[in-house]
């Protein structure tokens, strides 16, 4: 089989050639001008030829190349070219011929008038007043520029080619009235050009959906101007682009594959004016628009006109709606798309990433993230406080156990923190926490609140406003603490009772052996006064420490010491291990300071978790040391990095510190 010969120069022609190349089918693409040929996407399977051909030249080319199929994708108004193609094919060369018929773009509009030809329309314009935005191309320009009075009212949009600009010059169109740009153009782009030209009338051809007819009429309607349209030539034979594409591929034994539905997850900022031009264009061209009611409410009705809109922002609600539409999304050249709008920026504590994770692996969807302006960006600009050197946090929609330790870690050790909140309840909690921290000498805090950002009625100040809704905080610590980089805490900082406490030197070694990292989960089993828990938790409040003991006094002391040292990342768990460990987050590290005779059961439980866990055990009695030594030998093939060290606390008093890493069993071994 040979190439497909495409008479192009249109959007459909470019799409058709690209579609063939993606299906490994070669083509020869004919364009009337070098500019039209240059728009084709580079591909070794697309051979581009530019220059106008008469019927004899077309016939000679067809006879030379003997293409497998001929596709006419020329403009509906290119009557001369169509005539030449018919003449070239008049000898019945027995080559399959297909004509792409441009689809209609029906738009309801009262201020629209149709004309049979350019002359009638030009005559009608002479009876009107005001500037004219002419979008019919350069081939029709002489018909509108011959009369000087009309020519002086024209603003013309042409493709940015030397040929087009030369025709404009011949027709005496001043340079400041020429808009040289390549389409397709969105409604918003058309509207900007109408406003720039201060036009009272838009002139266009009935160019169908692919020719941007709908976007131009919508722009004219929104601008409140009239629309004069040259009717399309008498209805032509042919099939739509998808139908022709399917028939041509069948000649090569191929079937068009469905394209995934494009889904754009858009950061919508804090107000309509925050939307980028890219986001506006995507919304304008989408068939489906999703978002929370608050976000959808700040979009103008004209932007959402003709679209299916849903007040959903969770993927679980959105996917069923999209699935219902997939039956209609079967064409290779379908331009359907969906947008999901999220307040703020798609990359800043946004629900966009939850949606992305839920959609990204579904082959039916092509998911992309589009950034926006976050509430922190908006707040930062109001305060003249850059966010580049700040910690950025969020409590919005999060559990307190997750965000409170991060907040304390940030505000105690950093000068500046920005925090996105769910509203008043979060803010009151934060104010109480920082007031308590200040009383304990952990800093001196200024808190500035921002709400209704971007609304034009922003509230910025130190007093809490009781309107509900997300708010942003700027927290400044005028005397931040230096971050501790060692686990050493003196014994005298702890409140003591009658329960045992690991002494400071042993404590420092034990915590070091745990090899903790940011975000790790630590079990402190037999926590006593909580000295190990506190020494570990103080390294980073992003650690999650679970202090476990069956002694009520130990629980009370651990809570008191955690509060005294301002360590909200410590959670006390009352009960006996290992039973009480059920349901806790899996640990990264485990310290065992006391086991109440259940050490063997605790160790067996940790091995059963099938997770890499670093374990540190403090032992005093010979019985416990003997058990540890035997265990390290028996389970040698299941552990790594093992050690057993003696530490002298005082004369004739020795503590043994054992450490090892549990290695998960590979089930394939």
XYZ file of C-alpha atoms in Angstrom:
669
model
C 0.000 0.000 0.000
C 1.211 3.558 -0.825
C 0.647 6.903 0.850
C -2.598 8.742 1.441
C -2.779 11.989 -0.543
C -4.313 14.766 1.568
C -5.459 18.091 0.135
C -5.139 20.116 3.319
C -4.491 23.621 4.547
C -7.140 23.248 7.278
C -7.406 22.096 10.879
C -9.041 18.876 9.703
C -6.229 18.216 7.234
C -3.545 18.657 9.898
C -5.429 16.430 12.341
C -5.942 13.784 9.673
C -2.256 13.645 8.714
C -1.213 13.514 12.370
C -3.730 10.726 13.047
C -2.413 8.671 10.129
C 1.193 9.042 11.291
C 0.211 7.919 14.799
C -1.200 4.779 13.170
C 1.976 4.263 11.106
C 0.294 5.244 7.816
C 2.330 7.549 5.515
C 0.787 10.537 3.789
C 1.540 13.346 1.342
C 0.104 16.597 2.663
C -0.631 19.355 0.128
C -0.953 22.962 1.298
C -1.501 26.006 -0.887
C 1.154 28.059 0.950
C 4.452 27.427 2.688
C 2.897 28.778 5.874
C 0.119 26.166 5.714
C 2.703 23.438 5.238
C 4.831 24.677 8.120
C 1.960 24.116 10.562
C 2.154 20.357 10.090
C 3.713 18.427 12.972
C 7.119 17.010 12.064
C 6.905 13.321 11.254
C 8.897 11.035 8.926
C 5.540 9.645 7.811
C 4.204 13.026 6.600
C 5.636 14.433 3.370
C 4.654 18.097 3.015
C 4.330 19.874 -0.334
C 3.278 23.495 -0.616
C 2.147 25.577 -3.576
C -1.119 25.835 -5.464
C -1.752 23.177 -8.141
C -4.110 23.327 -11.107
C -6.101 20.268 -12.186
C -3.425 19.051 -14.619
C -0.709 19.277 -11.962
C -2.938 17.452 -9.495
C -3.608 14.710 -12.044
C 0.098 14.318 -12.779
C 0.900 14.024 -9.086
C -1.827 11.425 -8.561
C -0.572 9.370 -11.503
C 3.020 9.620 -10.249
C 2.322 8.648 -6.631
C -0.625 6.248 -7.189
C -1.847 6.871 -3.630
C -3.922 4.317 -1.762
C -6.545 6.976 -1.047
C -7.234 10.649 -1.711
C -8.681 12.811 1.042
C -10.110 16.254 0.363
C -9.788 18.222 3.605
C -9.862 21.675 2.013
C -11.836 24.614 3.380
C -15.599 24.614 2.632
C -15.146 27.946 0.789
C -12.182 26.749 -1.332
C -14.426 26.234 -4.356
C -11.692 26.677 -6.959
C -9.540 23.972 -5.368
C -12.495 21.604 -5.158
C -13.200 22.145 -8.840
C -9.576 21.308 -9.725
C -9.690 18.133 -7.610
C -12.860 16.958 -9.370
C -11.325 17.629 -12.768
C -8.146 15.747 -11.801
C -10.246 12.744 -10.781
C -12.567 12.856 -13.803
C -10.695 10.063 -15.573
C -11.734 7.612 -12.859
C -8.326 6.519 -11.681
C -9.932 3.876 -9.442
C -8.424 5.434 -6.326
C -10.691 5.660 -3.270
C -11.698 9.320 -2.798
C -13.052 10.802 0.423
C -14.325 14.290 1.205
C -14.251 15.549 4.800
C -17.419 17.492 5.500
C -16.992 20.149 8.159
C -19.416 19.796 11.061
C -21.912 22.536 11.868
C -21.673 24.710 14.955
C -25.223 25.894 15.656
C -25.302 28.809 18.089
C -28.426 30.750 19.021
C -27.907 34.494 18.641
C -30.447 37.238 17.864
C -28.005 39.792 16.405
C -26.773 37.610 13.538
C -27.380 38.138 9.800
C -26.501 35.741 6.981
C -25.441 36.714 3.459
C -25.063 34.674 0.288
C -21.770 36.249 -0.739
C -19.087 38.790 0.126
C -20.523 41.536 -2.097
C -23.936 41.481 -0.423
C -22.321 41.577 3.001
C -19.991 44.453 2.032
C -22.980 46.432 0.697
C -24.777 45.860 4.006
C -21.754 47.092 5.970
C -21.834 50.400 4.038
C -25.199 51.078 5.648
C -23.840 50.603 9.185
C -21.592 52.608 11.494
C -18.659 51.665 13.719
C -15.553 49.554 13.411
C -15.701 46.121 11.774
C -13.718 43.088 12.975
C -13.129 41.098 9.773
C -12.197 37.417 10.177
C -12.892 36.066 6.664
C -9.241 35.818 5.553
C -7.236 37.651 2.908
C -8.827 36.070 -0.174
C -12.032 37.980 0.519
C -10.282 41.175 1.647
C -10.537 43.005 -1.736
C -14.339 42.797 -1.577
C -14.368 44.721 1.721
C -11.518 47.174 1.120
C -12.436 48.613 -2.301
C -14.640 51.292 -0.744
C -12.455 53.709 1.237
C -15.157 54.581 3.764
C -15.535 50.921 4.686
C -11.805 50.209 4.513
C -11.142 52.878 7.131
C -13.438 51.037 9.558
C -11.808 47.609 9.160
C -9.718 45.654 11.633
C -8.635 42.472 9.845
C -7.392 39.202 11.327
C -5.154 37.182 9.023
C -2.687 34.317 9.365
C 0.857 35.550 10.087
C 2.385 34.824 6.658
C 4.228 37.099 4.230
C 1.575 36.386 1.585
C -1.249 37.524 3.890
C 0.579 40.676 4.924
C 1.355 41.433 1.273
C -2.362 41.222 0.388
C -3.167 43.534 3.310
C -0.649 46.018 1.948
C -2.137 45.791 -1.555
C -5.583 46.459 -0.086
C -4.173 49.503 1.776
C -4.909 48.182 5.272
C -2.800 50.130 7.828
C -0.454 48.051 9.982
C -2.156 49.093 13.219
C -5.408 47.565 11.925
C -3.928 44.147 11.133
C -4.065 41.312 13.673
C -1.732 38.605 12.368
C -2.261 35.460 14.435
C -2.720 31.714 14.018
C -5.885 30.075 15.345
C -7.796 28.323 16.625
C -8.963 31.108 18.935
C -10.953 30.688 22.135
C -13.978 32.794 22.933
C -11.882 34.822 25.388
C -9.220 35.503 22.764
C -11.856 36.583 20.238
C -13.424 38.820 22.856
C -10.087 40.522 23.587
C -9.580 41.240 19.885
C -13.114 42.625 19.542
C -12.509 44.963 22.472
C -9.101 45.967 21.149
C -10.616 46.961 17.809
C -13.645 48.605 19.458
C -15.709 46.760 16.831
C -19.469 47.067 16.516
C -19.763 44.265 13.937
C -17.979 40.910 13.604
C -17.703 39.538 10.055
C -17.043 35.831 9.555
C -17.741 32.827 7.378
C -20.016 29.974 8.358
C -16.918 27.886 8.984
C -18.273 25.194 11.284
C -17.007 23.834 14.567
C -13.445 23.209 13.348
C -13.238 26.743 11.961
C -14.014 28.356 15.328
C -17.483 29.594 14.323
C -18.990 28.946 17.741
C -16.233 30.746 19.663
C -16.568 33.855 17.485
C -20.335 34.054 17.776
C -20.164 33.586 21.548
C -17.579 36.380 21.780
C -19.764 38.704 19.674
C -22.766 37.960 21.851
C -20.814 38.621 25.068
C -19.414 41.862 23.606
C -22.953 42.953 22.651
C -22.160 43.498 18.951
C -23.740 42.315 15.698
C -22.488 39.348 13.704
C -22.538 39.273 9.864
C -21.941 35.805 8.379
C -21.268 34.611 4.834
C -23.270 31.434 4.291
C -21.466 28.232 3.546
C -21.640 27.067 -0.091
C -24.427 24.649 -1.002
C -24.348 21.575 1.235
C -21.513 19.328 0.161
C -21.194 15.573 0.013
C -18.833 13.721 2.269
C -18.461 12.399 5.776
C -17.198 13.878 9.018
C -13.514 13.555 9.835
C -13.987 10.530 12.101
C -15.973 8.655 9.456
C -13.388 9.332 6.733
C -10.538 8.425 9.075
C -12.087 5.072 9.939
C -12.659 4.235 6.251
C -9.100 5.149 5.268
C -7.539 3.140 8.095
C -9.619 0.112 7.069
C -7.853 0.224 3.696
C -4.652 -0.434 5.660
C -6.224 -3.129 7.842
C -6.318 -0.846 10.906
C -9.022 0.310 13.296
C -8.932 3.738 15.013
C -8.328 3.515 18.752
C -10.289 5.554 21.249
C -8.438 8.549 22.616
C -8.372 8.937 26.386
C -10.636 11.697 27.679
C -8.508 14.730 28.681
C -9.138 15.743 32.294
C -7.572 18.946 33.602
C -7.216 19.431 37.364
C -7.137 23.208 37.636
C -6.052 25.426 40.494
C -8.726 28.134 40.365
C -7.089 30.564 42.786
C -9.251 32.571 45.155
C -11.389 34.399 42.613
C -12.280 34.493 38.900
C -9.499 36.948 38.043
C -6.927 34.517 39.461
C -7.552 32.073 36.617
C -4.724 31.941 34.112
C -5.408 32.323 30.394
C -4.579 28.633 30.019
C -7.152 27.694 32.669
C -9.813 29.949 31.120
C -9.220 28.418 27.703
C -9.486 24.882 29.094
C -12.718 25.708 30.942
C -14.150 27.378 27.868
C -13.432 24.348 25.669
C -14.519 21.692 28.187
C -17.809 19.828 28.002
C -17.778 18.867 31.690
C -16.972 21.179 34.600
C -16.649 19.919 38.184
C -15.874 21.777 41.390
C -17.083 22.747 44.847
C -20.072 25.108 44.864
C -17.927 27.957 46.210
C -15.473 27.631 43.328
C -18.133 27.288 40.626
C -19.964 30.304 42.042
C -17.244 32.791 41.107
C -17.239 31.763 37.433
C -19.401 33.894 35.137
C -22.483 32.132 33.761
C -21.384 32.926 30.213
C -18.230 30.837 30.711
C -20.272 27.814 31.811
C -22.978 28.178 29.187
C -23.684 24.965 27.284
C -21.559 22.828 29.624
C -22.539 20.060 31.998
C -21.648 21.387 35.457
C -21.503 19.337 38.658
C -20.830 20.425 42.243
C -18.396 17.553 42.770
C -14.704 17.606 43.605
C -14.098 14.063 44.855
C -12.982 11.480 42.301
C -15.476 8.931 43.684
C -18.331 11.257 42.644
C -16.759 12.407 39.386
C -15.742 9.073 37.851
C -19.338 7.718 37.503
C -20.347 10.895 35.629
C -17.380 10.598 33.280
C -18.020 6.903 32.730
C -21.514 7.699 31.475
C -20.010 10.032 28.888
C -17.374 7.615 27.620
C -19.875 5.870 25.336
C -20.106 9.109 23.365
C -16.360 9.664 23.528
C -15.539 7.067 20.886
C -14.192 9.175 18.041
C -10.493 9.445 17.339
C -10.740 13.209 16.852
C -13.179 13.916 19.674
C -12.514 17.252 21.341
C -14.403 16.448 24.510
C -12.642 17.243 27.774
C -13.399 17.709 31.450
C -12.070 20.166 34.014
C -12.098 19.762 37.783
C -11.646 23.030 39.644
C -9.936 23.280 43.021
C -9.536 26.446 45.059
C -6.033 27.862 45.301
C -3.139 26.150 43.568
C -3.332 22.533 42.388
C 0.046 21.818 43.991
C -0.484 23.450 47.403
C -2.387 21.220 49.871
C -4.991 20.735 47.175
C -7.547 18.003 46.620
C -6.197 17.951 43.079
C -3.572 15.365 43.984
C -6.131 13.006 45.545
C -8.081 13.220 42.312
C -4.887 12.758 40.305
C -3.975 9.596 42.206
C -7.480 8.204 41.681
C -7.539 8.944 37.933
C -3.939 8.740 36.691
C -3.738 4.977 36.101
C -7.075 4.689 34.280
C -6.251 4.310 30.555
C -9.576 5.938 29.665
C -8.364 9.285 31.023
C -5.481 11.631 30.223
C -5.017 13.577 33.464
C -3.030 16.814 33.731
C -2.467 19.332 36.525
C -2.823 23.069 35.870
C -1.440 25.484 38.508
C -3.232 28.453 40.015
C -2.705 31.142 42.652
C -2.775 29.767 46.190
C -4.369 31.567 49.120
C -0.896 31.792 50.677
C 0.407 33.583 47.564
C -2.503 36.019 47.773
C -2.004 36.552 51.531
C 1.763 36.940 51.134
C 1.283 39.750 48.620
C -1.059 41.563 51.015
C 1.385 41.299 53.917
C 4.533 41.955 51.873
C 5.966 38.877 53.575
C 7.555 36.447 51.075
C 6.750 32.772 51.542
C 9.999 31.480 49.994
C 11.749 31.390 53.404
C 8.727 30.155 55.385
C 7.346 26.795 56.380
C 4.070 26.108 54.542
C 1.536 23.996 56.436
C -2.136 23.112 56.333
C -4.719 21.948 58.845
C -7.527 22.112 56.282
C -9.404 18.809 56.291
C -6.683 17.102 58.344
C -6.696 15.238 61.645
C -5.296 17.140 64.639
C -2.895 14.286 65.388
C -1.353 14.950 61.978
C -1.132 18.725 61.818
C -0.614 19.865 65.438
C 2.881 18.293 65.860
C 3.964 19.735 62.497
C 2.691 23.162 63.525
C 4.563 23.075 66.853
C 7.751 21.835 65.171
C 7.579 24.646 62.630
C 6.562 27.564 64.823
C 8.988 26.783 67.650
C 12.028 26.562 65.367
C 11.236 28.877 62.426
C 10.775 32.606 62.379
C 7.876 32.525 59.895
C 5.142 30.019 59.087
C 2.136 30.199 56.770
C -0.765 27.910 57.629
C -3.935 27.147 55.671
C -6.775 26.336 58.111
C -10.289 24.916 57.940
C -11.655 27.863 59.902
C -12.320 29.237 63.363
C -12.060 25.996 65.340
C -8.544 25.360 64.036
C -7.508 28.951 64.673
C -8.744 28.953 68.273
C -6.822 25.709 68.882
C -3.659 27.248 67.387
C -4.005 30.402 69.478
C -4.289 28.314 72.651
C -1.288 26.153 71.737
C 0.976 29.088 70.923
C -0.138 30.988 74.009
C 0.827 27.943 76.089
C 4.161 27.660 74.261
C 4.871 31.319 74.922
C 4.080 30.909 78.635
C 6.544 28.011 78.806
C 9.259 30.131 77.198
C 9.263 28.482 73.771
C 8.884 31.713 71.818
C 7.037 34.987 71.349
C 4.384 34.792 68.649
C 2.552 37.252 66.398
C -0.432 35.810 64.511
C -2.063 37.568 61.544
C -5.248 36.157 60.039
C -6.451 36.474 56.468
C -9.913 35.537 55.184
C -12.001 36.163 52.056
C -8.748 36.627 50.160
C -9.266 37.768 46.596
C -12.890 38.739 47.174
C -12.223 42.464 47.264
C -13.483 42.361 50.875
C -10.449 40.751 52.461
C -10.234 40.631 56.244
C -6.653 40.876 57.492
C -5.744 41.434 61.122
C -5.043 39.921 64.506
C -8.663 39.511 65.601
C -10.571 36.350 64.714
C -13.552 37.021 62.438
C -16.366 34.587 63.032
C -17.446 34.081 59.453
C -16.934 30.416 58.658
C -14.681 29.141 55.905
C -10.980 28.530 55.247
C -8.561 31.144 56.536
C -4.816 31.642 56.261
C -2.514 32.413 59.180
C 0.873 34.069 59.167
C 2.731 33.144 62.368
C 5.922 34.928 63.332
C 8.080 33.722 66.220
C 10.192 36.657 67.362
C 12.545 34.379 69.335
C 12.604 30.935 67.684
C 14.431 28.100 69.440
C 17.498 26.525 67.931
C 16.732 22.990 66.824
C 18.219 20.250 69.029
C 20.411 17.820 67.089
C 21.217 15.368 69.893
C 18.953 13.212 72.095
C 20.554 14.379 75.360
C 18.208 15.622 78.100
C 19.316 16.034 81.702
C 17.489 13.943 84.279
C 16.430 17.001 86.252
C 14.127 18.268 83.486
C 11.708 15.386 84.172
C 9.018 15.141 86.794
C 9.867 11.970 88.741
C 7.731 9.481 90.607
C 8.156 6.002 91.967
C 8.362 4.379 88.526
C 11.753 3.587 86.922
C 13.441 6.072 84.595
C 16.225 5.449 82.083
C 19.162 7.614 83.185
C 20.527 10.381 80.971
C 23.713 8.720 79.658
C 21.964 5.428 78.897
C 19.026 7.340 77.471
C 21.259 9.258 75.047
C 22.896 6.041 73.805
C 19.572 4.191 73.519
C 17.851 6.930 71.522
C 20.903 7.211 69.237
C 20.746 3.457 68.581
C 17.112 3.824 67.415
C 18.354 5.670 64.275
C 15.179 7.742 64.060
C 14.244 9.720 60.968
C 11.713 12.448 60.106
C 8.170 11.092 60.195
C 9.148 7.802 61.866
C 6.810 5.904 64.188
C 8.377 4.886 67.521
C 7.003 2.517 70.174
C 8.377 3.142 73.689
C 7.300 -0.054 75.488
C 7.485 0.196 79.275
C 7.857 3.952 79.051
C 7.973 4.671 82.800
C 8.359 8.434 83.253
C 8.517 8.850 79.456
C 12.153 9.957 79.392
C 12.975 7.937 76.230
C 9.746 9.126 74.597
C 10.519 12.763 75.369
C 14.164 12.591 74.299
C 13.113 11.059 70.971
C 10.061 13.259 70.397
C 12.122 16.386 71.049
C 14.401 15.601 68.100
C 11.508 16.352 65.749
C 7.863 16.864 66.418
C 7.257 15.223 63.058
C 8.054 11.928 64.810
C 5.064 9.949 66.083
C 5.831 8.454 69.479
C 3.554 5.936 71.189
C 4.377 5.620 74.913
C 3.087 2.286 76.228
C 2.801 1.118 79.847
C 0.370 -0.815 82.078
C 1.183 1.335 85.129
C -1.267 4.207 85.664
C 1.343 6.352 87.450
C 3.702 5.874 84.481
C 0.992 7.068 82.121
C 0.331 10.154 84.231
C 4.036 11.010 84.484
C 4.615 10.559 80.741
C 1.674 12.849 79.951
C 2.947 15.458 82.419
C 6.494 15.405 81.025
C 5.265 15.541 77.409
C 3.158 18.583 78.268
C 6.005 20.189 80.222
C 8.371 19.850 77.230
C 5.637 20.803 74.743
C 5.660 17.527 72.823
C 2.229 16.988 71.252
C 3.655 14.186 69.092
C 3.603 11.793 72.076
C 0.532 9.571 72.414
C 0.151 7.533 75.598
C -1.280 4.009 75.324
C -2.365 2.279 78.530
C -2.160 -1.519 78.605
C 0.121 -4.540 78.317
C 2.196 -5.284 75.264
C 1.950 -6.990 72.876
C -1.887 -7.073 73.004
C -2.227 -3.286 73.264
C -0.068 -2.815 70.134
C -2.872 -4.079 67.905
C -4.319 -1.255 65.804
C -1.398 1.139 66.239
C 0.449 2.411 63.150
C 3.255 0.009 62.267
C 6.539 1.072 63.893
C 9.837 2.008 62.298
C 11.667 1.750 65.625
C 10.846 0.102 68.963
C 12.435 0.722 72.352
C 11.784 -1.846 75.089
C 12.656 -0.575 78.556
C 10.292 -2.853 80.466
C 8.244 -5.856 79.421
C 6.597 -7.193 82.609
C 7.906 -10.651 81.729
C 6.428 -10.544 78.200
C 9.643 -9.866 76.253
C 9.432 -13.084 74.219
C 5.816 -12.382 73.228
C 6.659 -8.791 72.282
C 9.603 -9.882 70.117
C 7.459 -12.548 68.376
C 4.813 -9.907 67.665
C 7.346 -7.537 66.090
C 8.681 -10.319 63.828
C 5.107 -11.144 62.770
C 4.595 -7.615 61.407
C 6.786 -8.454 58.382
C 8.308 -4.980 58.349
C 11.823 -3.631 58.717
C 11.993 -2.445 62.346
C 14.979 -1.269 64.377
C 14.706 -2.599 67.946
C 16.619 -1.387 71.023
C 16.302 -3.245 74.351
C 17.715 -2.162 77.722
C 18.433 -5.136 79.996
C 19.481 -5.244 83.653
C 18.981 -8.845 84.821
C 21.100 -11.819 83.780
C 17.917 -13.645 82.733
C 16.978 -10.916 80.251
C 20.532 -10.693 78.884
C 20.615 -14.472 78.406
C 17.280 -14.384 76.538
C 18.557 -11.638 74.236
C 21.811 -13.496 73.500
C 19.934 -16.706 72.610
C 17.389 -14.800 70.517
C 20.116 -13.065 68.500
C 21.623 -16.467 67.710
C 18.341 -18.260 66.926
C 17.057 -15.515 64.649
C 20.373 -14.652 63.056
C 19.021 -15.181 59.548
C 16.117 -12.769 60.208
C 18.043 -9.855 61.677
C 20.773 -7.432 60.654
C 23.082 -4.903 62.295
C 22.973 -6.593 65.704
C 24.975 -5.536 68.764
C 24.971 -6.054 72.535
C 26.909 -3.506 74.613
C 27.642 -3.008 78.282
C 27.182 0.450 79.798
C 28.409 1.174 83.329
C 26.014 3.486 85.112
C 27.895 3.558 88.400
C 30.380 1.190 90.076
C 29.097 -2.414 90.091
C 25.945 -1.423 88.124
C 25.837 -2.377 84.439
C 23.095 -2.043 81.835
C 23.167 -3.967 78.579
C 21.903 -2.275 75.433
C 20.935 -4.596 72.594
C 20.057 -3.358 69.132
C 19.164 -5.115 65.882
C 17.085 -4.665 62.742
C 14.291 -7.102 61.892
C 14.428 -8.062 58.229
C 11.076 -8.938 56.610
C 10.970 -12.464 55.225
C 10.869 -12.633 51.432
C 8.017 -15.039 50.688
C 9.791 -16.082 47.504
C 12.792 -17.374 49.469
